[in-house]
């Protein structure tokens, strides 16, 4: 059995993951970490200050983090100190926070980090890479939509898609929404929608000469992210220290 601790245990993703680990035959939910102590699916949730003791007591194999950017560095440091493999889904991480995370991980523990654990999104990103390579001279727009409680914008997935597009089609100015008299140049327009309980939509549009090509992905339920994260958790335990992504987990070419 792979012993799992979930950071952000009381959150939307934490609850979905907790339920799925609890229902699985090969994963054991040994605890959670959140701002306030509580419990979920028969396991204890402790405050962040008690995380070290929890990881020692439970001998956790893997720590899964779906929290908030300001919390993730501390969670990664305590997990790495306890030799736990890591699954990191938290988005909105700054370059400085990313550097701190890398310092804690590299040479110490294996970690899978990705802005979107959906297997469909891993395939979608490959399609976006191919289309951006083929459609370099088209106007490119990116649209994402999420629930009203999402804190970071644009989404982590949207930022990853921008990076993929620019790797293939060249660096461009990014224009976040438009208002007033605007003249389209060679920018990538980025548009963020927040409302209701939208789970997570991403669309890339390429337009030129009386035609538009659209590629889109829509998640209908958080279980798509959770099942990808748990697939990564099963895969990462026992790997060499380093940072991996879903292409590594799924054996897809980069
Ligand atoms: N990579 C992927 O596939 C996906 C990534 N995400 C990302 O995961 C993150 C979480 O999303 P979601 O579950 O919707 O958010 P929620 O706000 O529902 O959950 C986050 C949880 O983390 C808790 N938390 C805050 N600070 C700490 C801390 N220091 N230690 C432990 N727990 C803490 C929060 O507590 P409290 O509520 O008390 O503040 C909350 O319960 C976001 O960054 C989101 O973008 C989401 C879905 C998929
Ligand atoms: O906060 C969310 O909900 C999601 N966050 C991730 C992101 O920022 O890309 C992944 C998914 O779209 C859901």
PDB file of C-alpha atoms and ligand atoms in Angstrom:
ATOM      1  CA  UNK A   1       0.000   0.000   0.000  1.00  0.00           C
ATOM      2  CA  UNK A   2       1.238   3.501  -0.858  1.00  0.00           C
ATOM      3  CA  UNK A   3       0.697   5.791   2.147  1.00  0.00           C
ATOM      4  CA  UNK A   4      -0.716   9.170   1.132  1.00  0.00           C
ATOM      5  CA  UNK A   5      -0.906  12.520   2.958  1.00  0.00           C
ATOM      6  CA  UNK A   6      -2.919  15.335   1.353  1.00  0.00           C
ATOM      7  CA  UNK A   7      -2.098  19.051   1.888  1.00  0.00           C
ATOM      8  CA  UNK A   8      -5.176  21.203   1.429  1.00  0.00           C
ATOM      9  CA  UNK A   9      -7.235  18.280   2.732  1.00  0.00           C
ATOM     10  CA  UNK A  10     -10.338  20.368   3.491  1.00  0.00           C
ATOM     11  CA  UNK A  11     -10.383  22.056   0.070  1.00  0.00           C
ATOM     12  CA  UNK A  12     -12.237  21.158  -3.130  1.00  0.00           C
ATOM     13  CA  UNK A  13      -9.391  19.068  -4.531  1.00  0.00           C
ATOM     14  CA  UNK A  14      -8.346  17.757  -1.111  1.00  0.00           C
ATOM     15  CA  UNK A  15     -11.823  16.342  -0.460  1.00  0.00           C
ATOM     16  CA  UNK A  16     -12.045  14.781  -3.936  1.00  0.00           C
ATOM     17  CA  UNK A  17      -8.594  13.214  -3.541  1.00  0.00           C
ATOM     18  CA  UNK A  18      -9.347  12.026   0.009  1.00  0.00           C
ATOM     19  CA  UNK A  19     -12.471  10.218  -1.148  1.00  0.00           C
ATOM     20  CA  UNK A  20     -10.697   8.579  -4.087  1.00  0.00           C
ATOM     21  CA  UNK A  21      -7.698   7.463  -1.996  1.00  0.00           C
ATOM     22  CA  UNK A  22     -10.086   6.108   0.668  1.00  0.00           C
ATOM     23  CA  UNK A  23     -11.938   4.102  -2.013  1.00  0.00           C
ATOM     24  CA  UNK A  24      -8.789   2.750  -3.663  1.00  0.00           C
ATOM     25  CA  UNK A  25      -7.331  -0.739  -3.116  1.00  0.00           C
ATOM     26  CA  UNK A  26      -3.643   0.168  -3.391  1.00  0.00           C
ATOM     27  CA  UNK A  27      -3.458   3.601  -1.703  1.00  0.00           C
ATOM     28  CA  UNK A  28      -3.889   4.296   2.012  1.00  0.00           C
ATOM     29  CA  UNK A  29      -5.056   7.701   3.293  1.00  0.00           C
ATOM     30  CA  UNK A  30      -2.848   8.243   6.374  1.00  0.00           C
ATOM     31  CA  UNK A  31      -3.542  11.936   6.982  1.00  0.00           C
ATOM     32  CA  UNK A  32      -4.205  15.446   5.811  1.00  0.00           C
ATOM     33  CA  UNK A  33      -2.799  18.919   6.401  1.00  0.00           C
ATOM     34  CA  UNK A  34      -4.878  22.106   6.399  1.00  0.00           C
ATOM     35  CA  UNK A  35      -5.151  25.412   8.250  1.00  0.00           C
ATOM     36  CA  UNK A  36      -7.464  23.952  10.893  1.00  0.00           C
ATOM     37  CA  UNK A  37      -7.403  20.447  12.447  1.00  0.00           C
ATOM     38  CA  UNK A  38     -10.257  18.163  11.440  1.00  0.00           C
ATOM     39  CA  UNK A  39     -10.698  14.738   9.847  1.00  0.00           C
ATOM     40  CA  UNK A  40     -11.647  13.271   6.470  1.00  0.00           C
ATOM     41  CA  UNK A  41     -12.588   9.744   5.387  1.00  0.00           C
ATOM     42  CA  UNK A  42     -11.372   8.279   8.687  1.00  0.00           C
ATOM     43  CA  UNK A  43      -7.992  10.069   8.649  1.00  0.00           C
ATOM     44  CA  UNK A  44      -6.739  12.920  10.814  1.00  0.00           C
ATOM     45  CA  UNK A  45      -6.199  16.419   9.387  1.00  0.00           C
ATOM     46  CA  UNK A  46      -3.522  18.394  11.266  1.00  0.00           C
ATOM     47  CA  UNK A  47      -2.424  22.035  11.097  1.00  0.00           C
ATOM     48  CA  UNK A  48       0.661  22.892   9.013  1.00  0.00           C
ATOM     49  CA  UNK A  49       2.742  23.331  12.205  1.00  0.00           C
ATOM     50  CA  UNK A  50       2.147  19.638  13.016  1.00  0.00           C
ATOM     51  CA  UNK A  51       2.941  18.380   9.505  1.00  0.00           C
ATOM     52  CA  UNK A  52       6.440  17.153  10.404  1.00  0.00           C
ATOM     53  CA  UNK A  53       5.125  15.015  13.279  1.00  0.00           C
ATOM     54  CA  UNK A  54       2.337  13.620  11.065  1.00  0.00           C
ATOM     55  CA  UNK A  55       4.757  12.577   8.316  1.00  0.00           C
ATOM     56  CA  UNK A  56       7.116  10.937  10.853  1.00  0.00           C
ATOM     57  CA  UNK A  57       4.293   9.137  12.683  1.00  0.00           C
ATOM     58  CA  UNK A  58       2.592   7.817   9.538  1.00  0.00           C
ATOM     59  CA  UNK A  59       5.779   7.130   7.511  1.00  0.00           C
ATOM     60  CA  UNK A  60       3.987   8.606   4.495  1.00  0.00           C
ATOM     61  CA  UNK A  61       5.334   7.626   1.049  1.00  0.00           C
ATOM     62  CA  UNK A  62       3.844  10.535  -0.879  1.00  0.00           C
ATOM     63  CA  UNK A  63       2.546  14.023  -0.094  1.00  0.00           C
ATOM     64  CA  UNK A  64      -0.006  15.535  -2.498  1.00  0.00           C
ATOM     65  CA  UNK A  65      -0.294  19.339  -2.428  1.00  0.00           C
ATOM     66  CA  UNK A  66      -3.357  21.212  -3.702  1.00  0.00           C
ATOM     67  CA  UNK A  67      -3.274  24.324  -1.510  1.00  0.00           C
ATOM     68  CA  UNK A  68      -2.264  27.891  -2.369  1.00  0.00           C
ATOM     69  CA  UNK A  69       1.007  29.348  -3.654  1.00  0.00           C
ATOM     70  CA  UNK A  70       1.892  30.970  -0.324  1.00  0.00           C
ATOM     71  CA  UNK A  71       1.687  27.563   1.433  1.00  0.00           C
ATOM     72  CA  UNK A  72       3.319  25.251  -1.063  1.00  0.00           C
ATOM     73  CA  UNK A  73       7.013  26.002  -0.343  1.00  0.00           C
ATOM     74  CA  UNK A  74       6.652  25.132   3.362  1.00  0.00           C
ATOM     75  CA  UNK A  75       4.735  21.963   2.527  1.00  0.00           C
ATOM     76  CA  UNK A  76       7.371  20.868   0.005  1.00  0.00           C
ATOM     77  CA  UNK A  77      10.195  21.521   2.485  1.00  0.00           C
ATOM     78  CA  UNK A  78       8.635  19.422   5.243  1.00  0.00           C
ATOM     79  CA  UNK A  79       7.810  16.592   2.808  1.00  0.00           C
ATOM     80  CA  UNK A  80      11.340  16.554   1.364  1.00  0.00           C
ATOM     81  CA  UNK A  81      12.877  16.547   4.870  1.00  0.00           C
ATOM     82  CA  UNK A  82      10.844  13.410   5.564  1.00  0.00           C
ATOM     83  CA  UNK A  83      11.867  11.733   2.271  1.00  0.00           C
ATOM     84  CA  UNK A  84       8.307  11.764   0.918  1.00  0.00           C
ATOM     85  CA  UNK A  85       7.729  11.810  -2.834  1.00  0.00           C
ATOM     86  CA  UNK A  86       5.644  14.796  -3.961  1.00  0.00           C
ATOM     87  CA  UNK A  87       2.685  15.490  -6.215  1.00  0.00           C
ATOM     88  CA  UNK A  88       2.195  19.235  -6.643  1.00  0.00           C
ATOM     89  CA  UNK A  89      -0.928  20.617  -8.320  1.00  0.00           C
ATOM     90  CA  UNK A  90      -1.060  24.061  -6.731  1.00  0.00           C
ATOM     91  CA  UNK A  91      -0.995  26.913  -9.261  1.00  0.00           C
ATOM     92  CA  UNK A  92      -0.174  30.624  -9.145  1.00  0.00           C
ATOM     93  CA  UNK A  93       3.377  29.847  -7.950  1.00  0.00           C
ATOM     94  CA  UNK A  94       5.825  32.755  -8.475  1.00  0.00           C
ATOM     95  CA  UNK A  95       9.315  32.236  -9.968  1.00  0.00           C
ATOM     96  CA  UNK A  96      10.840  32.815  -6.496  1.00  0.00           C
ATOM     97  CA  UNK A  97       8.523  30.222  -4.914  1.00  0.00           C
ATOM     98  CA  UNK A  98       9.329  27.787  -7.729  1.00  0.00           C
ATOM     99  CA  UNK A  99      13.066  28.273  -7.095  1.00  0.00           C
ATOM    100  CA  UNK A 100      12.587  27.541  -3.368  1.00  0.00           C
ATOM    101  CA  UNK A 101      10.623  24.399  -4.212  1.00  0.00           C
ATOM    102  CA  UNK A 102      13.320  23.210  -6.602  1.00  0.00           C
ATOM    103  CA  UNK A 103      15.991  23.747  -3.931  1.00  0.00           C
ATOM    104  CA  UNK A 104      14.066  21.487  -1.555  1.00  0.00           C
ATOM    105  CA  UNK A 105      13.330  18.793  -4.161  1.00  0.00           C
ATOM    106  CA  UNK A 106      16.364  18.434  -6.422  1.00  0.00           C
ATOM    107  CA  UNK A 107      18.853  15.848  -5.201  1.00  0.00           C
ATOM    108  CA  UNK A 108      16.466  14.810  -2.418  1.00  0.00           C
ATOM    109  CA  UNK A 109      13.072  13.426  -3.540  1.00  0.00           C
ATOM    110  CA  UNK A 110      11.088  12.735  -6.725  1.00  0.00           C
ATOM    111  CA  UNK A 111       8.223  15.141  -7.513  1.00  0.00           C
ATOM    112  CA  UNK A 112       5.595  15.395 -10.236  1.00  0.00           C
ATOM    113  CA  UNK A 113       4.602  19.027 -10.760  1.00  0.00           C
ATOM    114  CA  UNK A 114       2.000  20.092 -13.271  1.00  0.00           C
ATOM    115  CA  UNK A 115      -0.603  22.815 -13.604  1.00  0.00           C
ATOM    116  CA  UNK A 116      -3.176  20.258 -14.770  1.00  0.00           C
ATOM    117  CA  UNK A 117      -3.271  16.560 -13.827  1.00  0.00           C
ATOM    118  CA  UNK A 118      -6.070  15.683 -16.284  1.00  0.00           C
ATOM    119  CA  UNK A 119      -4.886  13.060 -18.745  1.00  0.00           C
ATOM    120  CA  UNK A 120      -7.055  14.729 -21.395  1.00  0.00           C
ATOM    121  CA  UNK A 121      -5.177  17.989 -20.837  1.00  0.00           C
ATOM    122  CA  UNK A 122      -1.823  16.226 -21.329  1.00  0.00           C
ATOM    123  CA  UNK A 123      -3.082  15.147 -24.783  1.00  0.00           C
ATOM    124  CA  UNK A 124      -4.668  18.582 -25.412  1.00  0.00           C
ATOM    125  CA  UNK A 125      -1.294  20.233 -24.697  1.00  0.00           C
ATOM    126  CA  UNK A 126       0.353  18.007 -27.318  1.00  0.00           C
ATOM    127  CA  UNK A 127      -2.318  19.048 -29.848  1.00  0.00           C
ATOM    128  CA  UNK A 128      -1.771  22.718 -28.961  1.00  0.00           C
ATOM    129  CA  UNK A 129       1.982  22.264 -29.460  1.00  0.00           C
ATOM    130  CA  UNK A 130       1.467  20.722 -32.895  1.00  0.00           C
ATOM    131  CA  UNK A 131      -1.127  23.316 -33.967  1.00  0.00           C
ATOM    132  CA  UNK A 132       1.007  26.257 -32.767  1.00  0.00           C
ATOM    133  CA  UNK A 133       3.923  24.892 -34.799  1.00  0.00           C
ATOM    134  CA  UNK A 134       1.749  24.634 -37.918  1.00  0.00           C
ATOM    135  CA  UNK A 135      -0.204  27.893 -37.450  1.00  0.00           C
ATOM    136  CA  UNK A 136       2.562  30.332 -36.481  1.00  0.00           C
ATOM    137  CA  UNK A 137       1.201  33.101 -38.730  1.00  0.00           C
ATOM    138  CA  UNK A 138      -2.393  32.963 -37.416  1.00  0.00           C
ATOM    139  CA  UNK A 139      -3.865  35.299 -34.795  1.00  0.00           C
ATOM    140  CA  UNK A 140      -3.898  33.393 -31.512  1.00  0.00           C
ATOM    141  CA  UNK A 141      -6.356  33.874 -28.643  1.00  0.00           C
ATOM    142  CA  UNK A 142      -6.561  31.907 -25.391  1.00  0.00           C
ATOM    143  CA  UNK A 143      -9.708  31.710 -23.270  1.00  0.00           C
ATOM    144  CA  UNK A 144     -10.097  30.031 -19.880  1.00  0.00           C
ATOM    145  CA  UNK A 145     -13.093  29.733 -17.568  1.00  0.00           C
ATOM    146  CA  UNK A 146     -13.254  28.579 -13.928  1.00  0.00           C
ATOM    147  CA  UNK A 147     -15.515  28.677 -10.863  1.00  0.00           C
ATOM    148  CA  UNK A 148     -16.114  31.897  -8.926  1.00  0.00           C
ATOM    149  CA  UNK A 149     -13.812  30.849  -6.026  1.00  0.00           C
ATOM    150  CA  UNK A 150     -10.638  30.392  -8.060  1.00  0.00           C
ATOM    151  CA  UNK A 151      -7.987  32.743  -6.690  1.00  0.00           C
ATOM    152  CA  UNK A 152      -5.292  32.869  -9.390  1.00  0.00           C
ATOM    153  CA  UNK A 153      -5.696  34.255 -12.921  1.00  0.00           C
ATOM    154  CA  UNK A 154      -4.955  33.331 -15.604  1.00  0.00           C
ATOM    155  CA  UNK A 155      -5.101  29.670 -14.610  1.00  0.00           C
ATOM    156  CA  UNK A 156      -1.910  27.654 -14.284  1.00  0.00           C
ATOM    157  CA  UNK A 157      -3.004  25.615 -17.303  1.00  0.00           C
ATOM    158  CA  UNK A 158      -3.445  28.786 -19.375  1.00  0.00           C
ATOM    159  CA  UNK A 159       0.102  29.856 -18.458  1.00  0.00           C
ATOM    160  CA  UNK A 160       1.429  26.433 -19.466  1.00  0.00           C
ATOM    161  CA  UNK A 161      -0.472  26.658 -22.775  1.00  0.00           C
ATOM    162  CA  UNK A 162       1.050  30.118 -23.407  1.00  0.00           C
ATOM    163  CA  UNK A 163       4.498  28.687 -22.784  1.00  0.00           C
ATOM    164  CA  UNK A 164       3.868  25.810 -25.214  1.00  0.00           C
ATOM    165  CA  UNK A 165       2.486  28.167 -27.885  1.00  0.00           C
ATOM    166  CA  UNK A 166       5.476  30.498 -27.559  1.00  0.00           C
ATOM    167  CA  UNK A 167       7.965  27.613 -27.705  1.00  0.00           C
ATOM    168  CA  UNK A 168       6.499  26.699 -31.104  1.00  0.00           C
ATOM    169  CA  UNK A 169       5.263  30.000 -32.575  1.00  0.00           C
ATOM    170  CA  UNK A 170       7.738  32.453 -31.019  1.00  0.00           C
ATOM    171  CA  UNK A 171       7.458  34.894 -28.147  1.00  0.00           C
ATOM    172  CA  UNK A 172       4.648  37.436 -28.435  1.00  0.00           C
ATOM    173  CA  UNK A 173       3.207  40.202 -26.343  1.00  0.00           C
ATOM    174  CA  UNK A 174       0.312  38.961 -24.182  1.00  0.00           C
ATOM    175  CA  UNK A 175      -2.775  41.159 -24.010  1.00  0.00           C
ATOM    176  CA  UNK A 176      -5.014  40.365 -21.024  1.00  0.00           C
ATOM    177  CA  UNK A 177      -8.488  41.415 -22.216  1.00  0.00           C
ATOM    178  CA  UNK A 178      -9.253  44.344 -24.524  1.00  0.00           C
ATOM    179  CA  UNK A 179     -11.191  47.556 -24.032  1.00  0.00           C
ATOM    180  CA  UNK A 180     -11.670  50.745 -26.031  1.00  0.00           C
ATOM    181  CA  UNK A 181     -10.083  51.461 -29.421  1.00  0.00           C
ATOM    182  CA  UNK A 182      -7.703  48.578 -30.069  1.00  0.00           C
ATOM    183  CA  UNK A 183      -5.659  47.570 -33.069  1.00  0.00           C
ATOM    184  CA  UNK A 184      -4.711  43.929 -33.318  1.00  0.00           C
ATOM    185  CA  UNK A 185      -1.019  43.352 -33.733  1.00  0.00           C
ATOM    186  CA  UNK A 186       0.908  40.131 -33.206  1.00  0.00           C
ATOM    187  CA  UNK A 187      -0.142  39.662 -29.582  1.00  0.00           C
ATOM    188  CA  UNK A 188      -1.756  36.631 -27.963  1.00  0.00           C
ATOM    189  CA  UNK A 189      -5.068  37.737 -26.449  1.00  0.00           C
ATOM    190  CA  UNK A 190      -5.727  36.086 -23.078  1.00  0.00           C
ATOM    191  CA  UNK A 191      -9.265  36.070 -21.642  1.00  0.00           C
ATOM    192  CA  UNK A 192     -10.316  34.933 -18.173  1.00  0.00           C
ATOM    193  CA  UNK A 193     -13.882  34.042 -17.159  1.00  0.00           C
ATOM    194  CA  UNK A 194     -14.874  33.362 -13.526  1.00  0.00           C
ATOM    195  CA  UNK A 195     -18.343  32.203 -12.601  1.00  0.00           C
ATOM    196  CA  UNK A 196     -20.518  29.737 -10.728  1.00  0.00           C
ATOM    197  CA  UNK A 197     -19.146  26.230 -10.478  1.00  0.00           C
ATOM    198  CA  UNK A 198     -17.309  25.922 -13.830  1.00  0.00           C
ATOM    199  CA  UNK A 199     -14.757  23.167 -13.197  1.00  0.00           C
ATOM    200  CA  UNK A 200     -12.163  24.194 -15.810  1.00  0.00           C
ATOM    201  CA  UNK A 201     -12.364  25.131 -19.508  1.00  0.00           C
ATOM    202  CA  UNK A 202      -9.488  26.064 -21.825  1.00  0.00           C
ATOM    203  CA  UNK A 203      -9.704  27.061 -25.476  1.00  0.00           C
ATOM    204  CA  UNK A 204      -7.054  28.090 -28.017  1.00  0.00           C
ATOM    205  CA  UNK A 205      -8.255  29.847 -31.213  1.00  0.00           C
ATOM    206  CA  UNK A 206      -6.217  30.374 -34.386  1.00  0.00           C
ATOM    207  CA  UNK A 207      -7.798  32.790 -36.924  1.00  0.00           C
ATOM    208  CA  UNK A 208      -6.794  33.936 -40.391  1.00  0.00           C
ATOM    209  CA  UNK A 209      -8.338  34.507 -43.840  1.00  0.00           C
ATOM    210  CA  UNK A 210     -12.018  33.610 -43.312  1.00  0.00           C
ATOM    211  CA  UNK A 211     -11.328  30.641 -41.025  1.00  0.00           C
ATOM    212  CA  UNK A 212     -10.836  29.780 -37.368  1.00  0.00           C
ATOM    213  CA  UNK A 213      -9.423  26.628 -35.854  1.00  0.00           C
ATOM    214  CA  UNK A 214     -10.406  25.991 -32.219  1.00  0.00           C
ATOM    215  CA  UNK A 215      -8.964  23.452 -29.821  1.00  0.00           C
ATOM    216  CA  UNK A 216     -10.625  23.123 -26.444  1.00  0.00           C
ATOM    217  CA  UNK A 217     -10.744  21.022 -23.301  1.00  0.00           C
ATOM    218  CA  UNK A 218     -13.521  21.013 -20.726  1.00  0.00           C
ATOM    219  CA  UNK A 219     -13.395  19.261 -17.351  1.00  0.00           C
ATOM    220  CA  UNK A 220     -16.835  18.274 -16.030  1.00  0.00           C
ATOM    221  CA  UNK A 221     -15.693  17.004 -12.643  1.00  0.00           C
ATOM    222  CA  UNK A 222     -12.656  17.454 -10.352  1.00  0.00           C
ATOM    223  CA  UNK A 223     -12.197  13.681 -10.342  1.00  0.00           C
ATOM    224  CA  UNK A 224     -10.360  14.057 -13.696  1.00  0.00           C
ATOM    225  CA  UNK A 225      -7.614  16.052 -11.945  1.00  0.00           C
ATOM    226  CA  UNK A 226      -7.655  13.778  -8.892  1.00  0.00           C
ATOM    227  CA  UNK A 227      -7.397  10.530 -10.856  1.00  0.00           C
ATOM    228  CA  UNK A 228      -4.432  11.929 -12.831  1.00  0.00           C
ATOM    229  CA  UNK A 229      -2.774  13.051  -9.588  1.00  0.00           C
ATOM    230  CA  UNK A 230      -3.272   9.580  -8.060  1.00  0.00           C
ATOM    231  CA  UNK A 231      -1.885   7.925 -11.181  1.00  0.00           C
ATOM    232  CA  UNK A 232       1.161  10.193 -10.774  1.00  0.00           C
ATOM    233  CA  UNK A 233       1.360   9.303  -7.046  1.00  0.00           C
ATOM    234  CA  UNK A 234       1.507   5.571  -7.825  1.00  0.00           C
ATOM    235  CA  UNK A 235       4.170   6.247 -10.487  1.00  0.00           C
ATOM    236  CA  UNK A 236       6.440   8.625  -8.539  1.00  0.00           C
ATOM    237  CA  UNK A 237       7.140   6.482  -5.455  1.00  0.00           C
ATOM    238  CA  UNK A 238      10.597   4.926  -5.848  1.00  0.00           C
ATOM    239  CA  UNK A 239      11.675   7.175  -8.752  1.00  0.00           C
ATOM    240  CA  UNK A 240      15.054   8.966  -8.656  1.00  0.00           C
ATOM    241  CA  UNK A 241      15.062  12.450  -7.099  1.00  0.00           C
ATOM    242  CA  UNK A 242      14.060  15.057  -9.675  1.00  0.00           C
ATOM    243  CA  UNK A 243      11.137  16.980 -11.130  1.00  0.00           C
ATOM    244  CA  UNK A 244       8.810  15.125 -13.485  1.00  0.00           C
ATOM    245  CA  UNK A 245       5.614  16.054 -15.357  1.00  0.00           C
ATOM    246  CA  UNK A 246       2.577  14.218 -16.760  1.00  0.00           C
ATOM    247  CA  UNK A 247       4.411  13.415 -19.995  1.00  0.00           C
ATOM    248  CA  UNK A 248       6.844  11.363 -17.889  1.00  0.00           C
ATOM    249  CA  UNK A 249       4.002   9.685 -15.986  1.00  0.00           C
ATOM    250  CA  UNK A 250       2.086   8.830 -19.176  1.00  0.00           C
ATOM    251  CA  UNK A 251       5.168   8.036 -21.293  1.00  0.00           C
ATOM    252  CA  UNK A 252       4.259  10.730 -23.849  1.00  0.00           C
ATOM    253  CA  UNK A 253       6.937  12.410 -25.967  1.00  0.00           C
ATOM    254  CA  UNK A 254       7.817  15.980 -24.971  1.00  0.00           C
TER     255      UNK A 254
HETATM  256  N1  LIG B   1      -2.911  20.847 -11.198  1.00  0.00           N
HETATM  257  C1  LIG B   1      -4.213  20.531 -11.262  1.00  0.00           C
HETATM  258  O1  LIG B   1      -4.625  19.576 -11.939  1.00  0.00           O
HETATM  259  C2  LIG B   1      -5.194  21.325 -10.460  1.00  0.00           C
HETATM  260  C3  LIG B   1      -4.757  22.348  -9.703  1.00  0.00           C
HETATM  261  N2  LIG B   1      -5.612  23.022  -8.877  1.00  0.00           N
HETATM  262  C4  LIG B   1      -5.004  24.013  -8.006  1.00  0.00           C
HETATM  263  O2  LIG B   1      -4.988  23.465  -6.681  1.00  0.00           O
HETATM  264  C5  LIG B   1      -5.107  24.522  -5.736  1.00  0.00           C
HETATM  265  C6  LIG B   1      -6.253  24.218  -4.791  1.00  0.00           C
HETATM  266  O3  LIG B   1      -7.478  24.258  -5.493  1.00  0.00           O
HETATM  267  P1  LIG B   1      -8.863  24.013  -4.732  1.00  0.00           P
HETATM  268  O4  LIG B   1      -8.855  22.697  -4.058  1.00  0.00           O
HETATM  269  O5  LIG B   1      -9.941  24.342  -5.692  1.00  0.00           O
HETATM  270  O6  LIG B   1      -8.779  25.199  -3.620  1.00  0.00           O
HETATM  271  P2  LIG B   1      -9.442  25.267  -2.178  1.00  0.00           P
HETATM  272  O7  LIG B   1      -9.333  26.698  -1.744  1.00  0.00           O
HETATM  273  O8  LIG B   1     -10.776  24.603  -2.188  1.00  0.00           O
HETATM  274  O9  LIG B   1      -8.471  24.355  -1.287  1.00  0.00           O
HETATM  275  C7  LIG B   1      -7.213  24.773  -0.817  1.00  0.00           C
HETATM  276  C8  LIG B   1      -7.101  24.288   0.606  1.00  0.00           C
HETATM  277  O10 LIG B   1      -5.781  24.561   1.091  1.00  0.00           O
HETATM  278  C9  LIG B   1      -5.914  25.022   2.419  1.00  0.00           C
HETATM  279  N3  LIG B   1      -4.705  25.700   2.843  1.00  0.00           N
HETATM  280  C10 LIG B   1      -4.408  27.029   2.772  1.00  0.00           C
HETATM  281  N4  LIG B   1      -3.199  27.254   3.296  1.00  0.00           N
HETATM  282  C11 LIG B   1      -2.730  26.046   3.722  1.00  0.00           C
HETATM  283  C12 LIG B   1      -1.550  25.640   4.378  1.00  0.00           C
HETATM  284  N5  LIG B   1      -0.597  26.510   4.750  1.00  0.00           N
HETATM  285  N6  LIG B   1      -1.372  24.321   4.624  1.00  0.00           N
HETATM  286  C13 LIG B   1      -2.335  23.440   4.307  1.00  0.00           C
HETATM  287  N7  LIG B   1      -3.496  23.788   3.714  1.00  0.00           N
HETATM  288  C14 LIG B   1      -3.682  25.070   3.419  1.00  0.00           C
HETATM  289  C15 LIG B   1      -7.162  25.888   2.388  1.00  0.00           C
HETATM  290  O11 LIG B   1      -7.676  26.103   3.691  1.00  0.00           O
HETATM  291  P3  LIG B   1      -8.766  27.267   3.951  1.00  0.00           P
HETATM  292  O12 LIG B   1      -9.964  26.911   3.118  1.00  0.00           O
HETATM  293  O13 LIG B   1      -9.015  27.198   5.431  1.00  0.00           O
HETATM  294  O14 LIG B   1      -8.117  28.540   3.481  1.00  0.00           O
HETATM  295  C16 LIG B   1      -8.085  25.002   1.546  1.00  0.00           C
HETATM  296  O15 LIG B   1      -8.755  24.054   2.337  1.00  0.00           O
HETATM  297  C17 LIG B   1      -5.250  25.810  -6.536  1.00  0.00           C
HETATM  298  O16 LIG B   1      -3.977  26.396  -6.694  1.00  0.00           O
HETATM  299  C18 LIG B   1      -5.760  25.317  -7.897  1.00  0.00           C
HETATM  300  O17 LIG B   1      -5.469  26.177  -8.956  1.00  0.00           O
HETATM  301  C19 LIG B   1      -6.932  22.716  -8.808  1.00  0.00           C
HETATM  302  C20 LIG B   1      -7.442  21.721  -9.576  1.00  0.00           C
HETATM  303  C21 LIG B   1      -6.619  20.933 -10.478  1.00  0.00           C
HETATM  304  O1  LIG B   2      -8.421  26.064  -9.579  1.00  0.00           O
HETATM  305  C1  LIG B   2      -8.937  25.168 -10.304  1.00  0.00           C
HETATM  306  O2  LIG B   2     -10.078  24.765 -10.129  1.00  0.00           O
HETATM  307  C2  LIG B   2      -8.095  24.603 -11.376  1.00  0.00           C
HETATM  308  N1  LIG B   2      -6.853  24.963 -11.434  1.00  0.00           N
HETATM  309  C3  LIG B   2      -5.874  24.505 -12.351  1.00  0.00           C
HETATM  310  C4  LIG B   2      -5.313  25.679 -13.147  1.00  0.00           C
HETATM  311  O3  LIG B   2      -5.120  26.760 -12.568  1.00  0.00           O
HETATM  312  O4  LIG B   2      -5.014  25.505 -14.330  1.00  0.00           O
HETATM  313  C5  LIG B   2      -6.316  23.340 -13.171  1.00  0.00           C
HETATM  314  C6  LIG B   2      -7.795  23.269 -13.474  1.00  0.00           C
HETATM  315  O5  LIG B   2      -8.079  24.037 -14.580  1.00  0.00           O
HETATM  316  C7  LIG B   2      -8.662  23.600 -12.296  1.00  0.00           C
END
